Amino acid sequence: MRNLLLTLRYDGTNFHGWQKQNNADSVQARVEDAFHSVSGKNENVLGCSRTDAGVHANMFCCNVRTDCNIPAEKIPDALNFYLPNSISVYSCREVGFDFHARYNAKGKEYVYLIYNGKYRNPFYENKALYYSYSLDVDLLNENAKDFVGVHDFSAFCSADSSVQDKVREIYECKAERDGDIVKITVKGNGFLYNMVRIMVGTLLDIQNGKIENGSIAQILESRDRSRAGVTVKPDGLYLNKVIY
Amino acid sequence: MRNLLLTLRYDGTNFHGWQKQNNADSVQARVEDAFHSVSGKNENVLGCSRTDAGVHANMFCCNVRTDCNIPAEKIPDALNFYLPNSISVYSCREVGFDFHARYNAKGKEYVYLIYNGKYRNPFYENKALYYSYSLDVDLLNENAKDFVGVHDFSAFCSADSSVQDKVREIYECKAERDGDIVKITVKGNGFLYNMVRIMVGTLLDIQNGKIENGSIAQILESRDRSRAGVTVKPDGLYLNKVIY
């Protein structure tokens, strides 16, 4: 038996997230089907995180324990042959048998892309949030830094979440502009349900005056979801890095 | 009566090119429909060029002669409201009544994008040609420079073309790499049917050894389509600039 660590990139537009489910297309189901076509084996492929419907990944890790003996370096091309073009496996290597893509992750980096031009751009359709009012990146950064550190993120978590411990550490949260694209990067040891989307929505609500400038520390303190901003749509969110 | 010059960007994936036609969706038909919805008038919208099915535009110009009196600066938002998200109008201004988007164009710039990573990238699906063998940009440029100047481009024109005069001037033809993306830029006073796609296909066939290095001058001289390379697919081609 071997344990294979696969790294992939996917355009999440037409998937209901990573997680396998009934009556909805998922990345996990596609990867398990492709693995079955390649190896003849029905294996569970264990992902590093759930991702919401419509969320993308530049780097998503998953592992599969199997006695399939195809050399690791041949597996990406073999899987890509069976996968739809919206999913691409770009690395496969053997790891220790106990390794688990989710439980061994020490941290993750997400990026959220905002298309901040005056008129919408067809090439960012489903790939970025379209926000036409000019964003002030300095103001975004002044507020973004208040997310950094160890905090209870209850106010930045979907009310649907059943997770008990909502304390997470954010290592970095910053905004950068490249032409009409504003990129918000968030790096941390773990993330709650919808957490990055609510963090970005809160930064935008500070920009547009719905939430007071400088109030993120108080919102964190309140643990009250209703005091944070909107949950921005998944289109702009990318799992960008998984740290082991 | 006024003459309005519209500038737009479109993702051509789901269109059969610019030109209106029966039983196929086109950008021109969509823009004319949107103009009708906004102004109540049925006008012809005159494009700067046909583009093939699947070809994209970062800058496409068209003009419309009309007695609609909506202020020019309000027209982009009004049209975008009725246009699909794959088309975006980002400028509108009044021009002289004789101006014609096609006949007044002094030149055009196309770019062709090649995704040159080892594994396909879902985010360039339908937006770039996927070419997995590592491209040598210096070799591309050595050959690309032979396109520059005034030449008879019969060898680089689809056999279907009915155009008589196949002499065109190319001002610039160059390749650049940015990470896994190789961008080929071609600027000239006019282009024949499939010309850029055959020029790029010939550069790639020189790279992969099917066509001899240094032979572009001879191929031009031959005026023989069968001596040039393949017609690469439209997915990577963008009309990038129109010069008036």
Coordinates of C-alpha atoms in Angstrom, one line a residue:
Chain A
M1 CA 0.0 0.0 0.0
R2 CA 1.2 3.5 -0.9
N3 CA -0.1 6.9 0.0
L4 CA -0.1 9.4 -2.9
L5 CA -0.2 13.1 -2.5
L6 CA -1.9 14.8 -5.5
T7 CA -1.8 18.5 -6.2
L8 CA -4.4 20.1 -8.5
R9 CA -5.8 23.3 -9.9
Y10 CA -9.4 23.7 -10.7
D11 CA -11.9 26.2 -12.0
G12 CA -14.8 25.7 -9.5
T13 CA -17.5 27.5 -11.6
N14 CA -19.4 24.4 -12.5
F15 CA -18.8 22.4 -9.3
H16 CA -20.6 22.3 -6.0
G17 CA -17.3 22.5 -4.3
W18 CA -14.8 19.8 -3.5
Q19 CA -16.9 17.5 -1.3
K20 CA -18.7 14.5 -2.9
Q21 CA -22.5 14.8 -2.6
N22 CA -25.7 13.3 -4.0
N23 CA -27.2 14.9 -7.1
A24 CA -24.4 17.5 -7.6
D25 CA -21.2 17.5 -9.4
S26 CA -18.1 17.8 -7.2
V27 CA -14.3 17.9 -7.8
Q28 CA -13.8 15.0 -5.4
A29 CA -16.2 12.7 -7.3
R30 CA -14.4 13.6 -10.6
V31 CA -11.0 12.8 -9.1
E32 CA -12.2 9.5 -7.6
D33 CA -13.8 8.6 -11.0
A34 CA -10.6 9.4 -12.9
F35 CA -8.5 7.4 -10.3
H36 CA -10.8 4.5 -10.9
S37 CA -10.4 4.7 -14.7
V38 CA -6.6 4.9 -14.4
S39 CA -6.0 2.2 -11.7
G40 CA -9.2 0.1 -11.7
K41 CA -9.5 0.8 -8.0
N42 CA -12.3 2.5 -6.0
E43 CA -10.5 4.6 -3.5
N44 CA -11.4 7.5 -1.3
V45 CA -9.5 10.7 -2.2
L46 CA -9.1 12.8 0.9
G47 CA -9.0 16.5 0.4
C48 CA -7.2 19.3 2.3
S49 CA -10.5 21.2 2.8
R50 CA -14.0 21.5 1.6
T51 CA -14.4 24.4 -0.7
D52 CA -17.7 26.1 -1.4
A53 CA -19.6 25.8 -4.7
G54 CA -18.0 28.1 -7.2
V55 CA -14.7 28.5 -5.4
H56 CA -11.5 27.9 -7.3
A57 CA -8.1 26.4 -6.5
N58 CA -4.6 27.2 -7.7
M59 CA -3.3 24.6 -5.4
F60 CA -5.5 21.9 -3.8
C61 CA -3.9 18.9 -2.1
C62 CA -5.5 15.5 -1.6
N63 CA -4.1 12.1 -0.8
V64 CA -5.2 8.5 -1.7
R65 CA -4.1 5.3 0.0
T66 CA -3.9 2.6 -2.6
D67 CA -2.1 -0.5 -3.8
C68 CA -2.1 0.8 -7.4
N69 CA 1.5 0.6 -8.6
I70 CA 1.7 3.1 -11.4
P71 CA 4.8 5.3 -11.0
A72 CA 3.9 8.6 -9.3
E73 CA 5.3 10.7 -12.1
K74 CA 3.0 9.1 -14.6
I75 CA -0.2 9.7 -12.6
P76 CA -0.9 13.4 -13.4
D77 CA -1.1 12.9 -17.2
A78 CA -3.1 9.7 -16.7
L79 CA -5.6 11.4 -14.4
N80 CA -5.8 14.5 -16.7
F81 CA -6.7 12.3 -19.6
Y82 CA -10.0 11.3 -17.7
L83 CA -10.6 14.6 -15.9
P84 CA -12.7 17.4 -17.4
N85 CA -10.6 20.4 -18.6
S86 CA -11.7 22.4 -15.6
I87 CA -9.5 20.2 -13.3
S88 CA -5.8 19.7 -13.8
V89 CA -3.5 17.5 -11.7
Y90 CA 0.0 18.9 -11.8
S91 CA 1.9 16.9 -9.2
C92 CA 1.9 13.4 -7.6
R93 CA 4.4 12.1 -5.1
E94 CA 4.5 9.3 -2.4
V95 CA 4.2 10.4 1.2
G96 CA 4.2 8.5 4.5
F97 CA 1.2 6.2 5.1
D98 CA -0.1 8.3 8.0
F99 CA -0.1 11.6 6.0
H100 CA -3.6 13.1 5.7
A101 CA -4.1 16.1 3.3
R102 CA -6.4 17.8 5.8
Y103 CA -5.1 17.0 9.2
N104 CA -1.4 17.5 8.3
A105 CA -2.0 21.0 6.8
K106 CA -0.3 23.6 9.0
G107 CA -1.9 26.5 7.2
K108 CA -3.5 27.7 4.0
E109 CA -3.4 30.8 1.8
Y110 CA -6.5 32.1 0.0
V111 CA -6.6 34.9 -2.5
Y112 CA -9.7 36.9 -3.4
L113 CA -9.8 38.7 -6.7
I114 CA -11.8 41.8 -7.3
Y115 CA -12.2 43.3 -10.8
N116 CA -12.2 47.0 -10.0
G117 CA -12.6 48.6 -13.5
K118 CA -15.4 51.0 -14.4
Y119 CA -17.0 48.5 -16.8
R120 CA -17.2 44.7 -16.3
N121 CA -14.6 42.6 -17.9
P122 CA -15.8 39.4 -19.7
F123 CA -12.4 37.7 -19.0
Y124 CA -13.0 37.8 -15.3
E125 CA -16.6 36.5 -15.5
N126 CA -16.9 33.9 -12.6
K127 CA -13.2 34.5 -11.9
A128 CA -13.4 37.7 -9.8
L129 CA -15.9 39.9 -8.0
Y130 CA -16.9 42.9 -10.2
Y131 CA -16.8 46.0 -8.1
S132 CA -17.0 49.2 -10.1
Y133 CA -16.4 51.9 -7.4
S134 CA -12.7 52.7 -7.1
L135 CA -11.1 50.9 -4.2
D136 CA -8.6 52.6 -1.9
V137 CA -6.0 49.9 -1.3
D138 CA -4.4 51.8 1.6
L139 CA -7.7 51.9 3.4
L140 CA -8.2 48.2 2.8
N141 CA -4.8 47.5 4.2
E142 CA -5.2 49.7 7.3
N143 CA -8.3 47.6 8.2
A144 CA -7.0 44.2 6.9
K145 CA -4.1 44.3 9.4
D146 CA -6.6 44.1 12.3
F147 CA -7.4 40.5 11.3
V148 CA -3.8 39.4 11.9
G149 CA -3.2 37.5 15.1
V150 CA -5.1 34.9 17.2
H151 CA -8.8 35.8 17.4
D152 CA -12.2 34.2 17.9
F153 CA -13.7 34.5 14.4
S154 CA -17.3 33.8 15.4
A155 CA -18.4 37.1 13.8
F156 CA -16.7 36.0 10.6
C157 CA -18.3 32.6 10.3
S158 CA -21.5 31.5 8.6
A159 CA -24.3 31.0 11.2
D160 CA -24.7 27.5 9.6
S161 CA -21.4 26.3 11.0
S162 CA -21.4 23.6 13.7
V163 CA -17.7 24.0 14.6
Q164 CA -17.2 24.6 18.3
D165 CA -13.7 26.2 18.5
K166 CA -13.7 29.3 16.4
V167 CA -10.3 30.6 17.4
R168 CA -7.9 30.8 14.4
E169 CA -4.6 32.5 13.8
I170 CA -4.3 34.8 10.7
Y171 CA -0.6 35.2 9.7
E172 CA -1.1 37.8 7.0
C173 CA -4.0 39.8 5.4
K174 CA -3.2 42.3 2.7
A175 CA -4.5 44.0 -0.4
E176 CA -2.6 44.8 -3.6
R177 CA -3.5 46.4 -6.8
D178 CA -2.4 45.3 -10.3
G179 CA -4.1 47.6 -12.8
D180 CA -7.9 46.9 -12.5
I181 CA -7.4 43.9 -10.3
V182 CA -7.3 44.2 -6.5
K183 CA -6.0 41.0 -4.8
I184 CA -6.7 40.3 -1.2
T185 CA -4.4 37.6 0.3
V186 CA -5.3 35.9 3.6
K187 CA -2.9 33.4 5.2
G188 CA -3.7 31.5 8.4
N189 CA -3.6 28.2 10.3
G190 CA -7.3 27.4 9.5
F191 CA -10.5 28.9 8.3
L192 CA -14.2 28.7 9.3
Y193 CA -17.1 28.3 6.9
N194 CA -17.3 31.3 4.6
M195 CA -14.7 33.1 6.8
V196 CA -12.6 34.6 3.9
R197 CA -15.7 35.7 2.0
I198 CA -17.1 37.5 5.1
M199 CA -13.6 39.1 5.9
V200 CA -13.5 40.5 2.3
G201 CA -17.2 41.6 2.5
T202 CA -16.4 43.5 5.7
L203 CA -13.4 45.2 4.1
L204 CA -15.6 46.3 1.2
D205 CA -18.4 47.4 3.6
I206 CA -15.8 49.6 5.3
Q207 CA -14.9 51.0 1.9
N208 CA -18.5 51.9 1.0
G209 CA -19.3 53.3 4.5
K210 CA -21.7 50.7 5.7
I211 CA -19.3 49.7 8.4
E212 CA -17.1 52.1 10.4
N213 CA -13.5 52.4 9.5
G214 CA -11.3 50.9 12.2
S215 CA -14.0 48.7 13.7
I216 CA -12.7 45.2 12.9
A217 CA -11.2 44.7 16.4
Q218 CA -14.6 45.5 17.9
I219 CA -16.4 43.2 15.5
L220 CA -14.1 40.3 16.3
E221 CA -14.6 41.1 20.0
S222 CA -18.4 41.0 19.6
R223 CA -18.5 37.5 18.1
D224 CA -21.7 38.7 16.5
R225 CA -22.1 37.7 12.8
S226 CA -24.6 40.5 12.2
R227 CA -22.0 43.1 12.9
A228 CA -19.6 41.9 10.1
G229 CA -20.1 42.6 6.4
V230 CA -21.8 40.7 3.6
T231 CA -20.6 37.3 2.4
V232 CA -19.1 38.1 -1.0
K233 CA -19.8 35.7 -3.8
P234 CA -17.5 32.7 -4.3
D235 CA -16.4 33.6 -7.8
G236 CA -13.3 35.6 -6.7
L237 CA -12.1 33.1 -4.1
Y238 CA -9.1 30.8 -4.8
L239 CA -7.4 28.4 -2.5
N240 CA -3.9 29.4 -3.4
K241 CA -1.5 27.5 -1.2
V242 CA -1.5 24.6 1.4
I243 CA 1.3 24.6 3.8
Y244 CA 2.5 21.2 5.3
Chain B
M1 CA -28.1 62.2 -37.1
R2 CA -25.0 61.3 -35.1
N3 CA -22.3 58.7 -35.6
L4 CA -21.3 56.9 -32.4
L5 CA -18.0 55.0 -32.0
L6 CA -18.3 52.1 -29.5
T7 CA -15.4 50.2 -28.1
L8 CA -15.9 46.8 -26.6
R9 CA -14.3 43.8 -25.2
Y10 CA -15.6 40.3 -25.6
D11 CA -15.0 36.7 -24.8
G12 CA -15.6 35.0 -28.2
T13 CA -15.9 31.4 -26.9
N14 CA -19.6 31.1 -27.4
F15 CA -20.0 33.3 -30.5
H16 CA -19.6 32.5 -34.2
G17 CA -17.5 35.6 -34.6
W18 CA -18.5 39.3 -34.9
Q19 CA -20.5 39.0 -38.2
K20 CA -24.2 38.6 -38.0
Q21 CA -25.5 35.4 -39.7
N22 CA -28.5 33.1 -39.8
N23 CA -28.8 30.4 -37.1
A24 CA -25.7 31.3 -35.2
D25 CA -25.0 33.7 -32.3
S26 CA -22.8 36.6 -33.1
V27 CA -21.4 39.6 -31.3
Q28 CA -22.8 42.0 -33.9
A29 CA -26.4 40.6 -33.5
R30 CA -26.1 41.0 -29.7
V31 CA -24.9 44.6 -29.9
E32 CA -27.6 45.5 -32.5
D33 CA -30.3 43.9 -30.2
A34 CA -28.9 45.8 -27.2
F35 CA -28.9 49.1 -29.1
H36 CA -32.5 48.5 -30.1
S37 CA -33.5 47.8 -26.5
V38 CA -31.8 51.0 -25.3
S39 CA -32.8 53.4 -28.1
G40 CA -35.9 51.8 -29.7
K41 CA -34.1 52.0 -33.1
N42 CA -33.0 49.3 -35.5
E43 CA -29.6 50.3 -36.7
N44 CA -26.7 48.6 -38.4
V45 CA -23.7 48.4 -36.2
L46 CA -20.6 48.5 -38.4
G47 CA -17.6 46.5 -37.1
C48 CA -13.8 47.2 -37.6
S49 CA -13.3 43.6 -38.8
R50 CA -14.9 40.2 -38.9
T51 CA -13.4 37.9 -36.3
D52 CA -13.6 34.1 -36.5
A53 CA -15.7 32.0 -34.3
G54 CA -14.0 31.7 -30.9
V55 CA -11.7 34.6 -31.3
H56 CA -11.7 37.2 -28.5
A57 CA -11.3 41.0 -28.4
N58 CA -9.7 43.3 -25.8
M59 CA -10.5 46.2 -28.1
F60 CA -13.1 46.0 -30.8
C61 CA -14.4 49.1 -32.5
C62 CA -17.8 49.6 -34.2
N63 CA -19.8 52.6 -35.2
V64 CA -23.5 53.3 -35.5
R65 CA -25.3 56.1 -37.4
T66 CA -28.4 57.0 -35.5
D67 CA -30.7 59.8 -34.4
C68 CA -30.9 58.4 -30.9
N69 CA -30.1 61.3 -28.6
I70 CA -28.9 59.6 -25.4
P71 CA -25.7 61.2 -24.2
A72 CA -22.7 59.2 -25.4
E73 CA -21.3 58.8 -21.9
K74 CA -24.5 57.0 -20.7
I75 CA -24.5 54.5 -23.5
P76 CA -21.9 51.9 -22.3
D77 CA -23.8 51.2 -19.0
A78 CA -27.1 51.2 -20.9
L79 CA -25.9 48.7 -23.5
N80 CA -24.1 46.5 -20.9
F81 CA -27.4 46.2 -19.1
Y82 CA -28.9 44.3 -22.1
L83 CA -25.7 42.6 -23.3
P84 CA -24.6 39.1 -22.0
N85 CA -21.7 39.2 -19.5
S86 CA -19.4 37.9 -22.3
I87 CA -19.6 41.4 -24.0
S88 CA -18.7 44.7 -22.4
V89 CA -18.9 48.1 -24.0
Y90 CA -16.3 50.4 -22.3
S91 CA -16.4 53.6 -24.4
C92 CA -18.7 55.6 -26.6
R93 CA -18.0 58.9 -28.3
E94 CA -19.3 60.9 -31.2
V95 CA -17.2 60.9 -34.4
G96 CA -17.6 62.5 -37.8
F97 CA -20.5 61.2 -39.9
D98 CA -18.3 59.7 -42.5
F99 CA -16.2 57.7 -40.1
H100 CA -16.4 53.9 -40.6
A101 CA -14.9 51.6 -38.0
R102 CA -13.5 49.3 -40.7
Y103 CA -12.5 51.6 -43.6
N104 CA -10.9 54.2 -41.3
A105 CA -8.7 51.7 -39.4
K106 CA -5.0 52.4 -40.2
G107 CA -3.9 49.2 -38.5
K108 CA -4.6 46.5 -36.0
E109 CA -2.7 44.6 -33.3
Y110 CA -3.5 41.0 -32.5
V111 CA -2.1 39.0 -29.6
Y112 CA -2.0 35.2 -29.5
L113 CA -1.7 33.5 -26.1
I114 CA 0.0 30.1 -25.6
Y115 CA -0.2 28.4 -22.2
N116 CA 3.2 26.7 -22.2
G117 CA 3.1 24.9 -18.9
K118 CA 3.7 21.1 -18.5
Y119 CA 0.1 20.5 -17.5
R120 CA -3.0 22.2 -18.8
N121 CA -4.3 25.2 -16.8
P122 CA -8.1 25.3 -16.3
F123 CA -8.0 29.1 -16.1
Y124 CA -6.8 29.4 -19.7
E125 CA -9.4 27.0 -21.1
N126 CA -10.7 28.5 -24.3
K127 CA -8.4 31.5 -23.6
A128 CA -5.0 30.3 -24.8
L129 CA -3.6 27.5 -26.9
Y130 CA -2.2 24.7 -24.6
Y131 CA 1.3 23.7 -25.8
S132 CA 3.2 21.6 -23.3
Y133 CA 6.6 21.4 -25.0
S134 CA 8.9 24.2 -23.7
L135 CA 9.0 27.0 -26.3
D136 CA 12.3 28.8 -27.1
V137 CA 11.3 32.4 -27.3
D138 CA 14.5 33.4 -28.9
L139 CA 13.9 31.0 -31.7
L140 CA 10.4 32.3 -32.1
N141 CA 11.6 35.8 -32.3
E142 CA 14.4 35.0 -34.8
N143 CA 11.8 33.7 -37.2
A144 CA 9.0 36.2 -36.3
K145 CA 11.1 39.1 -37.5
D146 CA 11.0 37.7 -41.1
F147 CA 7.3 38.6 -41.2
V148 CA 8.0 42.3 -40.7
G149 CA 7.7 44.5 -43.8
V150 CA 5.6 44.6 -46.9
H151 CA 4.9 41.1 -48.3
D152 CA 2.4 39.1 -50.3
F153 CA 0.8 36.9 -47.6
S154 CA -0.9 34.4 -50.0
A155 CA 0.9 31.5 -48.2
F156 CA -0.5 32.7 -44.9
C157 CA -4.1 33.0 -45.9
S158 CA -6.9 30.4 -45.8
A159 CA -7.6 28.9 -49.2
D160 CA -11.2 30.0 -48.7
S161 CA -10.4 33.6 -49.1
S162 CA -11.7 35.5 -52.1
V163 CA -9.6 38.6 -51.5
Q164 CA -7.5 39.6 -54.5
D165 CA -4.8 41.8 -53.1
K166 CA -2.9 39.8 -50.6
V167 CA -0.1 42.3 -49.9
R168 CA 0.0 43.6 -46.4
E169 CA 2.5 45.4 -44.2
I170 CA 3.5 43.9 -40.8
Y171 CA 4.9 46.5 -38.5
E172 CA 5.9 44.2 -35.6
C173 CA 5.9 40.5 -34.8
K174 CA 7.4 39.4 -31.5
A175 CA 7.2 36.7 -28.8
E176 CA 7.5 37.3 -25.1
R177 CA 7.3 35.0 -22.1
D178 CA 5.6 35.8 -18.8
G179 CA 5.9 32.6 -16.6
D180 CA 4.0 29.9 -18.4
I181 CA 2.4 32.2 -20.9
V182 CA 4.0 33.0 -24.2
K183 CA 2.4 36.0 -26.0
I184 CA 2.9 36.6 -29.7
T185 CA 2.1 40.1 -30.8
V186 CA 1.4 41.0 -34.5
K187 CA 0.8 44.5 -35.6
G188 CA 0.0 45.4 -39.2
N189 CA -2.0 47.5 -41.6
G190 CA -4.4 44.7 -42.4
F191 CA -4.9 41.0 -42.1
L192 CA -6.1 38.2 -44.4
Y193 CA -8.5 35.4 -43.4
N194 CA -6.8 33.2 -40.7
M195 CA -3.5 35.1 -41.3
V196 CA -2.4 35.5 -37.7
R197 CA -3.4 31.9 -36.8
I198 CA -1.3 30.6 -39.8
M199 CA 1.6 32.8 -38.8
V200 CA 1.6 31.5 -35.3
G201 CA 1.1 27.9 -36.5
T202 CA 4.2 28.3 -38.7
L203 CA 6.3 29.6 -35.8
L204 CA 5.2 26.6 -33.8
D205 CA 6.0 24.2 -36.7
I206 CA 9.5 25.7 -36.9
Q207 CA 9.8 25.1 -33.1
N208 CA 8.8 21.4 -33.4
G209 CA 11.0 20.8 -36.5
K210 CA 8.2 20.3 -39.1
I211 CA 9.3 23.5 -40.9
E212 CA 12.9 24.5 -41.4
N213 CA 14.3 27.2 -39.2
G214 CA 14.9 30.4 -41.2
S215 CA 12.5 29.6 -44.0
I216 CA 9.8 32.2 -43.6
A217 CA 11.1 34.5 -46.3
Q218 CA 11.0 31.6 -48.8
I219 CA 7.5 30.5 -47.7
L220 CA 6.3 34.1 -48.2
E221 CA 8.0 34.1 -51.6
S222 CA 6.4 30.8 -52.6
R223 CA 2.8 32.2 -52.1
D224 CA 1.9 28.6 -51.5
R225 CA -0.4 27.9 -48.5
S226 CA 0.8 24.3 -48.3
R227 CA 4.3 25.4 -47.4
A228 CA 3.2 27.3 -44.3
G229 CA 2.2 25.7 -40.9
V230 CA -1.0 24.7 -39.4
T231 CA -3.9 27.1 -38.6
V232 CA -3.8 27.2 -34.8
K233 CA -7.1 27.2 -33.0
P234 CA -8.9 30.5 -32.4
D235 CA -9.0 30.2 -28.6
G236 CA -5.7 32.0 -28.1
L237 CA -6.4 34.9 -30.5
Y238 CA -7.3 38.4 -29.3
L239 CA -7.9 41.5 -31.3
N240 CA -6.0 43.8 -29.0
K241 CA -5.9 47.3 -30.6
V242 CA -7.4 49.1 -33.5
I243 CA -5.4 52.1 -34.8
Y244 CA -7.2 55.1 -36.4

